[in-house]
Amino acid sequence: QPDDRGLIGEVPVLRVTRRGPEAVHFVPAALEPGAEVLLSLDWERRFDHMQQHSGQHLITAIAEQMFGFKTTSWELGHQRSVIELDTPSMTAEQIEALERSVNEKIRERVPVVVRELAADDPEIETVRSRGLPDDHAGPVRVVDIKGIDSNMCCGTHVSNLSDLQVIKLLGTEKGKKNKTNLVFLAGNRVLKSIEQSHSTEKALTSLLKNGPGEHVEAVKRLQTSVKLLQKNNLNLLRDMAVLIARDFKSKAVQSQLFVLHRKEGDSEFMNIIANEIGTEETLLFLTVGDEKEAGLFLLAGPAEAVENLGPRVAELLGGKGAGKRGRFQGKATKMSRRGEVQALLQEFISHRSPEA
């Protein structure tokens, strides 16, 4: 269970951890030894943890009683909690029955009692436990859900199951080593989840111009439309790449350096141009993406020139890349420096010997 937070006087508590029998508090400022202070607890955080932890005890106990599924570990997460059950799977019917049963116990207002037993008390052997920490000292704390469960625990809990309000099982995920992770929400987290879902539903209703029952079909239609547009756009980019290359090759006098930037495009677009132009004589510097920020680049041309210039081009563009056989390509973060790259390439060409 996550630690409590709050204030010691006016000083916030950043973290609390256990060292043997002591609770060590981490604070950002020194406290005067012996001073009287008012301790203020972050009750919303504490009560949330109480609801989730008592909810876990209840789910664990009922899951074992109904199906024989033992809990091997659990996690109280920031937004949802997970119980690891020693079973390879759970059916939808089992999840539904378990959820129904735990909420019945909540409605029955079953008391939750915390007891302390001496370390040598024989009753400890009858209490559900995964064992005590090696550095444990003092009495053993036992949390009883009357008539349902008795469990060793050092966490904070509600005093009655009615304080849990409701438990929602969100389903299962594949666990490790043939185990199943059961995801759940308890208490106020259920209310917050419903509020968030309702807000999302209202937003989708406004955007999609239809009712909640039609949202899924509307999104499917949009996805189909987007895929078709993407396919058409890709075909147009391919055709454009071929036309750009043919236009360059149709000129009577071809430059030794070909530079092109296009905001819309991808690696395939650049490689089509390079393939169509051919790189035996011409040095190509092609870029796609944002004109001043991030994008992709391709340097193509005579293998020796590309091998020499590729890393320098990547460095100028604030990116990384790799290449072989006359191609060097990668990602750039400083596309605004394309002009510097062009100047570098132009200088290289002007100093290149006729035989190169």
CSV table of C-alpha atoms in Angstrom, one decimal:
chain,number,residue,atom,x,y,z
A,1,GLN,CA,0.0,0.0,0.0
A,2,PRO,CA,1.4,3.5,-0.9
A,3,ASP,CA,2.4,5.7,2.1
A,4,ASP,CA,0.4,8.4,3.7
A,5,ARG,CA,1.0,12.1,3.1
A,6,GLY,CA,0.2,15.3,4.9
A,7,LEU,CA,1.8,18.0,7.0
A,8,ILE,CA,3.9,18.1,10.2
A,9,GLY,CA,3.0,21.6,11.3
A,10,GLU,CA,3.5,23.6,8.1
A,11,VAL,CA,6.1,21.2,6.6
A,12,PRO,CA,4.8,18.8,3.9
A,13,VAL,CA,5.6,15.0,4.2
A,14,LEU,CA,7.2,13.9,0.9
A,15,ARG,CA,7.4,10.2,1.7
A,16,VAL,CA,7.1,7.7,4.6
A,17,THR,CA,8.9,4.4,4.7
A,18,ARG,CA,9.2,1.6,7.3
A,19,ARG,CA,12.5,0.6,8.9
A,20,GLY,CA,11.8,-2.2,11.3
A,21,PRO,CA,9.3,-0.9,13.9
A,22,GLU,CA,9.9,2.8,12.9
A,23,ALA,CA,8.1,4.9,10.4
A,24,VAL,CA,10.6,7.3,8.8
A,25,HIS,CA,9.2,10.5,7.4
A,26,PHE,CA,11.0,12.5,4.7
A,27,VAL,CA,10.5,16.3,4.8
A,28,PRO,CA,12.0,19.2,2.8
A,29,ALA,CA,12.9,21.2,5.9
A,30,ALA,CA,14.4,20.5,9.3
A,31,LEU,CA,12.1,20.1,12.3
A,32,GLU,CA,12.9,21.3,15.8
A,33,PRO,CA,13.4,18.3,18.1
A,34,GLY,CA,10.9,18.3,20.9
A,35,ALA,CA,8.6,20.9,19.4
A,36,GLU,CA,4.8,20.4,19.6
A,37,VAL,CA,3.3,20.2,16.1
A,38,LEU,CA,-0.1,19.6,14.6
A,39,LEU,CA,-0.2,16.6,12.3
A,40,SER,CA,-2.5,17.0,9.3
A,41,LEU,CA,-3.3,13.9,7.2
A,42,ASP,CA,-4.2,13.9,3.5
A,43,TRP,CA,-7.5,12.2,4.2
A,44,GLU,CA,-8.6,11.9,0.6
A,45,ARG,CA,-5.5,9.9,-0.2
A,46,ARG,CA,-5.7,7.8,3.0
A,47,PHE,CA,-9.4,6.9,2.5
A,48,ASP,CA,-8.8,6.0,-1.2
A,49,HIS,CA,-6.1,3.6,-0.1
A,50,MET,CA,-8.4,2.2,2.6
A,51,GLN,CA,-11.1,1.5,0.1
A,52,GLN,CA,-8.8,-0.2,-2.4
A,53,HIS,CA,-7.0,-2.3,0.3
A,54,SER,CA,-10.1,-3.5,2.0
A,55,GLY,CA,-11.6,-4.1,-1.4
A,56,GLN,CA,-8.6,-6.3,-2.2
A,57,HIS,CA,-9.1,-8.3,1.0
A,58,LEU,CA,-12.7,-8.9,0.1
A,59,ILE,CA,-12.1,-9.9,-3.5
A,60,THR,CA,-9.3,-12.2,-2.5
A,61,ALA,CA,-11.3,-14.0,0.1
A,62,ILE,CA,-14.4,-14.4,-2.1
A,63,ALA,CA,-12.4,-15.5,-5.1
A,64,GLU,CA,-10.8,-18.3,-3.0
A,65,GLN,CA,-14.1,-19.3,-1.5
A,66,MET,CA,-16.0,-19.4,-4.8
A,67,PHE,CA,-13.4,-20.8,-7.2
A,68,GLY,CA,-10.3,-21.8,-5.2
A,69,PHE,CA,-8.2,-19.0,-6.8
A,70,LYS,CA,-5.5,-17.9,-4.4
A,71,THR,CA,-4.0,-14.4,-4.4
A,72,THR,CA,-0.2,-14.5,-4.9
A,73,SER,CA,0.4,-10.7,-5.0
A,74,TRP,CA,-1.4,-7.4,-5.6
A,75,GLU,CA,-0.7,-3.8,-6.6
A,76,LEU,CA,-2.5,-0.7,-5.4
A,77,GLY,CA,-2.0,1.5,-8.4
A,78,HIS,CA,-2.6,5.3,-8.9
A,79,GLN,CA,-5.7,4.8,-11.0
A,80,ARG,CA,-6.6,1.1,-10.8
A,81,SER,CA,-5.5,-1.9,-8.7
A,82,VAL,CA,-4.6,-5.4,-9.8
A,83,ILE,CA,-4.8,-8.7,-8.0
A,84,GLU,CA,-2.6,-11.6,-9.2
A,85,LEU,CA,-4.6,-14.8,-9.0
A,86,ASP,CA,-3.0,-18.3,-9.2
A,87,THR,CA,-5.1,-19.4,-12.2
A,88,PRO,CA,-4.3,-19.3,-15.9
A,89,SER,CA,-7.7,-17.7,-16.7
A,90,MET,CA,-11.1,-16.5,-15.5
A,91,THR,CA,-14.3,-16.7,-17.5
A,92,ALA,CA,-16.6,-13.8,-18.0
A,93,GLU,CA,-19.2,-15.7,-16.0
A,94,GLN,CA,-16.8,-16.1,-13.1
A,95,ILE,CA,-15.9,-12.4,-13.1
A,96,GLU,CA,-19.6,-11.5,-13.1
A,97,ALA,CA,-20.4,-13.9,-10.3
A,98,LEU,CA,-17.4,-12.6,-8.2
A,99,GLU,CA,-18.4,-9.0,-8.7
A,100,ARG,CA,-22.0,-9.8,-7.7
A,101,SER,CA,-20.9,-11.6,-4.6
A,102,VAL,CA,-18.5,-8.9,-3.3
A,103,ASN,CA,-21.1,-6.2,-3.8
A,104,GLU,CA,-23.7,-8.3,-1.9
A,105,LYS,CA,-21.2,-8.3,1.1
A,106,ILE,CA,-20.9,-4.5,0.9
A,107,ARG,CA,-24.7,-4.2,1.0
A,108,GLU,CA,-24.8,-6.5,4.1
A,109,ARG,CA,-22.6,-3.9,6.0
A,110,VAL,CA,-20.1,-6.5,7.3
A,111,PRO,CA,-17.8,-5.1,10.0
A,112,VAL,CA,-14.0,-4.9,9.5
A,113,VAL,CA,-12.0,-5.3,12.7
A,114,VAL,CA,-8.3,-4.8,13.4
A,115,ARG,CA,-6.7,-6.9,16.1
A,116,GLU,CA,-3.2,-7.3,17.4
A,117,LEU,CA,-1.9,-10.7,18.4
A,118,ALA,CA,1.3,-11.6,20.3
A,119,ALA,CA,4.0,-13.1,18.0
A,120,ASP,CA,3.7,-16.5,19.7
A,121,ASP,CA,-0.1,-16.6,19.7
A,122,PRO,CA,-1.2,-20.0,18.2
A,123,GLU,CA,-4.1,-18.3,16.4
A,124,ILE,CA,-1.6,-16.8,14.0
A,125,GLU,CA,-1.3,-20.2,12.3
A,126,THR,CA,-4.9,-20.0,11.3
A,127,VAL,CA,-4.7,-16.5,9.8
A,128,ARG,CA,-4.2,-16.1,6.0
A,129,SER,CA,-0.7,-14.7,5.4
A,130,ARG,CA,2.2,-14.5,3.0
A,131,GLY,CA,4.6,-14.4,5.9
A,132,LEU,CA,6.1,-11.6,8.1
A,133,PRO,CA,9.0,-9.4,7.0
A,134,ASP,CA,12.4,-10.4,8.3
A,135,ASP,CA,12.7,-7.2,10.3
A,136,HIS,CA,9.3,-7.4,11.9
A,137,ALA,CA,9.1,-6.6,15.6
A,138,GLY,CA,6.3,-6.4,18.1
A,139,PRO,CA,2.7,-7.7,17.9
A,140,VAL,CA,1.2,-9.1,14.7
A,141,ARG,CA,-1.7,-7.1,13.2
A,142,VAL,CA,-4.7,-9.0,11.9
A,143,VAL,CA,-7.5,-7.6,9.8
A,144,ASP,CA,-10.8,-9.5,10.1
A,145,ILE,CA,-13.8,-9.2,7.8
A,146,LYS,CA,-16.4,-10.8,10.0
A,147,GLY,CA,-17.3,-14.2,8.8
A,148,ILE,CA,-15.4,-13.8,5.6
A,149,ASP,CA,-11.7,-13.4,6.1
A,150,SER,CA,-8.9,-13.1,8.6
A,151,ASN,CA,-5.6,-11.8,7.3
A,152,MET,CA,-2.3,-10.5,8.5
A,153,CYS,CA,-1.9,-6.9,7.3
A,154,CYS,CA,-0.2,-3.7,8.2
A,155,GLY,CA,-2.3,-1.5,5.9
A,156,THR,CA,-5.1,0.9,6.6
A,157,HIS,CA,-8.7,-0.4,6.2
A,158,VAL,CA,-12.3,0.7,6.5
A,159,SER,CA,-14.3,-0.2,9.6
A,160,ASN,CA,-17.2,-1.6,7.7
A,161,LEU,CA,-17.6,-3.0,4.1
A,162,SER,CA,-20.4,-0.4,3.5
A,163,ASP,CA,-17.6,2.2,3.4
A,164,LEU,CA,-16.4,0.6,0.1
A,165,GLN,CA,-19.6,1.8,-1.6
A,166,VAL,CA,-19.1,-0.4,-4.6
A,167,ILE,CA,-16.5,-2.6,-6.3
A,168,LYS,CA,-16.2,-2.8,-10.1
A,169,LEU,CA,-14.2,-5.6,-11.7
A,170,LEU,CA,-12.8,-4.3,-15.0
A,171,GLY,CA,-11.7,-7.6,-16.3
A,172,THR,CA,-8.5,-9.7,-16.5
A,173,GLU,CA,-5.1,-9.4,-18.1
A,174,LYS,CA,-2.6,-12.2,-18.8
A,175,GLY,CA,-0.2,-12.5,-15.8
A,176,LYS,CA,3.1,-14.2,-15.5
A,177,LYS,CA,3.7,-17.9,-15.1
A,178,ASN,CA,0.2,-19.1,-15.9
A,179,LYS,CA,-1.4,-16.5,-13.5
A,180,THR,CA,-4.2,-14.0,-14.1
A,181,ASN,CA,-4.3,-10.3,-13.2
A,182,LEU,CA,-7.7,-9.2,-12.1
A,183,VAL,CA,-8.2,-5.4,-12.4
A,184,PHE,CA,-10.6,-3.6,-10.1
A,185,LEU,CA,-11.8,-0.3,-8.8
A,186,ALA,CA,-13.4,0.3,-5.4
A,187,GLY,CA,-15.4,3.2,-3.8
A,188,ASN,CA,-14.7,6.7,-5.0
A,189,ARG,CA,-12.6,5.4,-7.9
A,190,VAL,CA,-15.7,3.9,-9.4
A,191,LEU,CA,-17.5,7.2,-9.3
A,192,LYS,CA,-14.5,9.0,-10.8
A,193,SER,CA,-14.4,6.4,-13.6
A,194,ILE,CA,-18.1,6.9,-14.4
A,195,GLU,CA,-17.7,10.7,-14.4
A,196,GLN,CA,-14.7,10.4,-16.8
A,197,SER,CA,-16.6,8.0,-19.0
A,198,HIS,CA,-19.6,10.2,-19.1
A,199,SER,CA,-17.5,13.3,-20.0
A,200,THR,CA,-15.9,11.3,-22.8
A,201,GLU,CA,-19.3,10.1,-24.0
A,202,LYS,CA,-20.6,13.7,-24.1
A,203,ALA,CA,-17.6,14.9,-26.0
A,204,LEU,CA,-18.0,12.0,-28.6
A,205,THR,CA,-21.7,12.8,-28.9
A,206,SER,CA,-20.8,16.4,-29.8
A,207,LEU,CA,-18.0,15.4,-32.3
A,208,LEU,CA,-19.7,12.5,-34.0
A,209,LYS,CA,-23.2,14.1,-34.1
A,210,ASN,CA,-25.0,11.0,-32.9
A,211,GLY,CA,-26.0,9.1,-29.7
A,212,PRO,CA,-23.7,7.0,-27.5
A,213,GLY,CA,-25.2,3.8,-28.9
A,214,GLU,CA,-23.9,4.7,-32.4
A,215,HIS,CA,-20.4,5.9,-31.4
A,216,VAL,CA,-18.7,2.6,-32.2
A,217,GLU,CA,-20.1,2.4,-35.7
A,218,ALA,CA,-19.4,6.0,-36.4
A,219,VAL,CA,-15.7,5.6,-35.4
A,220,LYS,CA,-15.5,2.5,-37.6
A,221,ARG,CA,-16.8,4.4,-40.5
A,222,LEU,CA,-14.3,7.2,-39.8
A,223,GLN,CA,-11.4,4.7,-39.6
A,224,THR,CA,-12.4,3.2,-42.9
A,225,SER,CA,-12.5,6.6,-44.5
A,226,VAL,CA,-9.1,7.6,-43.1
A,227,LYS,CA,-7.5,4.4,-44.3
A,228,LEU,CA,-8.8,5.1,-47.8
A,229,LEU,CA,-7.6,8.7,-47.7
A,230,GLN,CA,-4.2,7.6,-46.5
A,231,LYS,CA,-4.0,5.0,-49.3
A,232,ASN,CA,-4.9,7.6,-51.9
A,233,ASN,CA,-2.5,10.1,-50.4
A,234,LEU,CA,0.3,7.5,-50.5
A,235,ASN,CA,-0.4,6.7,-54.1
A,236,LEU,CA,-0.3,10.5,-55.0
A,237,LEU,CA,3.0,10.9,-53.2
A,238,ARG,CA,4.5,8.0,-55.1
A,239,ASP,CA,3.3,9.5,-58.4
A,240,MET,CA,4.6,12.9,-57.4
A,241,ALA,CA,8.0,11.4,-56.5
A,242,VAL,CA,8.3,9.8,-60.0
A,243,LEU,CA,7.3,13.1,-61.7
A,244,ILE,CA,9.8,15.1,-59.7
A,245,ALA,CA,12.6,12.7,-60.7
A,246,ARG,CA,11.6,12.6,-64.3
A,247,ASP,CA,11.4,16.4,-64.4
A,248,PHE,CA,15.0,16.6,-63.1
A,249,LYS,CA,16.2,14.0,-65.6
A,250,SER,CA,14.5,15.8,-68.5
A,251,LYS,CA,16.7,18.9,-68.2
A,252,ALA,CA,19.4,19.3,-70.8
A,253,VAL,CA,22.0,20.1,-68.1
A,254,GLN,CA,21.7,18.3,-64.9
A,255,SER,CA,23.1,19.7,-61.7
A,256,GLN,CA,25.5,17.7,-59.6
A,257,LEU,CA,23.4,18.5,-56.5
A,258,PHE,CA,19.6,18.0,-56.2
A,259,VAL,CA,17.9,19.4,-53.0
A,260,LEU,CA,14.3,19.0,-52.2
A,261,HIS,CA,12.1,19.5,-49.1
A,262,ARG,CA,8.5,18.6,-48.7
A,263,LYS,CA,6.4,18.8,-45.6
A,264,GLU,CA,4.2,15.9,-46.6
A,265,GLY,CA,6.2,12.7,-47.3
A,266,ASP,CA,8.0,9.8,-45.8
A,267,SER,CA,11.1,7.6,-46.4
A,268,GLU,CA,9.5,5.8,-49.3
A,269,PHE,CA,8.8,9.1,-51.0
A,270,MET,CA,12.5,10.1,-50.8
A,271,ASN,CA,13.8,6.7,-51.8
A,272,ILE,CA,11.5,6.7,-54.9
A,273,ILE,CA,13.1,10.0,-56.1
A,274,ALA,CA,16.5,8.6,-55.4
A,275,ASN,CA,15.8,5.4,-57.3
A,276,GLU,CA,14.3,7.3,-60.3
A,277,ILE,CA,17.1,9.9,-60.6
A,278,GLY,CA,19.9,7.4,-60.0
A,279,THR,CA,22.9,8.4,-57.8
A,280,GLU,CA,25.9,7.6,-59.9
A,281,GLU,CA,26.7,11.2,-60.7
A,282,THR,CA,24.2,13.3,-58.7
A,283,LEU,CA,24.3,14.1,-55.0
A,284,LEU,CA,20.8,14.2,-53.6
A,285,PHE,CA,19.7,15.8,-50.3
A,286,LEU,CA,16.1,15.1,-49.6
A,287,THR,CA,14.0,16.0,-46.5
A,288,VAL,CA,10.4,15.6,-45.3
A,289,GLY,CA,8.6,16.9,-42.3
A,290,ASP,CA,8.4,20.2,-40.4
A,291,GLU,CA,10.5,22.9,-42.0
A,292,LYS,CA,12.0,24.1,-38.7
A,293,GLU,CA,11.8,21.3,-36.3
A,294,ALA,CA,11.8,17.5,-36.7
A,295,GLY,CA,11.7,15.4,-39.8
A,296,LEU,CA,13.4,12.8,-42.0
A,297,PHE,CA,16.4,13.2,-44.3
A,298,LEU,CA,18.1,11.2,-47.1
A,299,LEU,CA,21.5,11.8,-48.5
A,300,ALA,CA,22.1,9.7,-51.7
A,301,GLY,CA,24.8,9.7,-54.3
A,302,PRO,CA,28.3,8.3,-55.0
A,303,ALA,CA,29.1,5.9,-52.2
A,304,GLU,CA,32.4,7.5,-51.2
A,305,ALA,CA,30.8,11.0,-51.0
A,306,VAL,CA,27.8,9.8,-49.0
A,307,GLU,CA,30.0,7.8,-46.6
A,308,ASN,CA,32.1,10.9,-46.0
A,309,LEU,CA,29.2,13.4,-45.7
A,310,GLY,CA,26.4,11.4,-44.1
A,311,PRO,CA,27.5,11.7,-40.5
A,312,ARG,CA,28.3,15.4,-40.9
A,313,VAL,CA,24.8,16.0,-42.4
A,314,ALA,CA,23.2,14.1,-39.5
A,315,GLU,CA,25.2,16.2,-37.0
A,316,LEU,CA,24.2,19.5,-38.6
A,317,LEU,CA,20.5,18.5,-38.5
A,318,GLY,CA,20.8,17.4,-34.9
A,319,GLY,CA,19.8,13.9,-35.7
A,320,LYS,CA,21.0,10.3,-36.2
A,321,GLY,CA,21.3,8.1,-39.2
A,322,ALA,CA,22.9,5.2,-40.9
A,323,GLY,CA,23.7,4.1,-44.4
A,324,LYS,CA,25.2,1.8,-46.9
A,325,ARG,CA,25.8,1.6,-50.6
A,326,GLY,CA,25.4,5.3,-51.4
A,327,ARG,CA,22.4,6.0,-49.1
A,328,PHE,CA,22.5,7.7,-45.6
A,329,GLN,CA,19.2,8.4,-44.0
A,330,GLY,CA,17.8,9.1,-40.5
A,331,LYS,CA,15.8,11.4,-38.3
A,332,ALA,CA,16.5,15.1,-37.7
A,333,THR,CA,15.5,17.5,-35.0
A,334,LYS,CA,16.8,20.7,-36.5
A,335,MET,CA,15.4,20.9,-40.0
A,336,SER,CA,15.9,24.7,-39.9
A,337,ARG,CA,19.6,24.0,-40.6
A,338,ARG,CA,18.9,22.5,-44.0
A,339,GLY,CA,20.6,25.6,-45.6
A,340,GLU,CA,23.8,24.8,-43.8
A,341,VAL,CA,23.7,21.3,-45.1
A,342,GLN,CA,23.1,22.5,-48.6
A,343,ALA,CA,26.1,24.9,-48.3
A,344,LEU,CA,28.3,22.0,-47.1
A,345,LEU,CA,27.3,19.8,-50.0
A,346,GLN,CA,27.8,22.6,-52.5
A,347,GLU,CA,31.3,23.2,-51.1
A,348,PHE,CA,32.1,19.5,-51.4
A,349,ILE,CA,31.0,19.4,-55.0
A,350,SER,CA,33.0,22.6,-55.9
A,351,HIS,CA,36.2,21.0,-54.5
A,352,ARG,CA,35.6,17.6,-55.9
A,353,SER,CA,38.0,16.6,-58.6
A,354,PRO,CA,36.7,15.9,-62.1
A,355,GLU,CA,37.7,12.2,-61.7
A,356,ALA,CA,35.7,11.8,-58.5
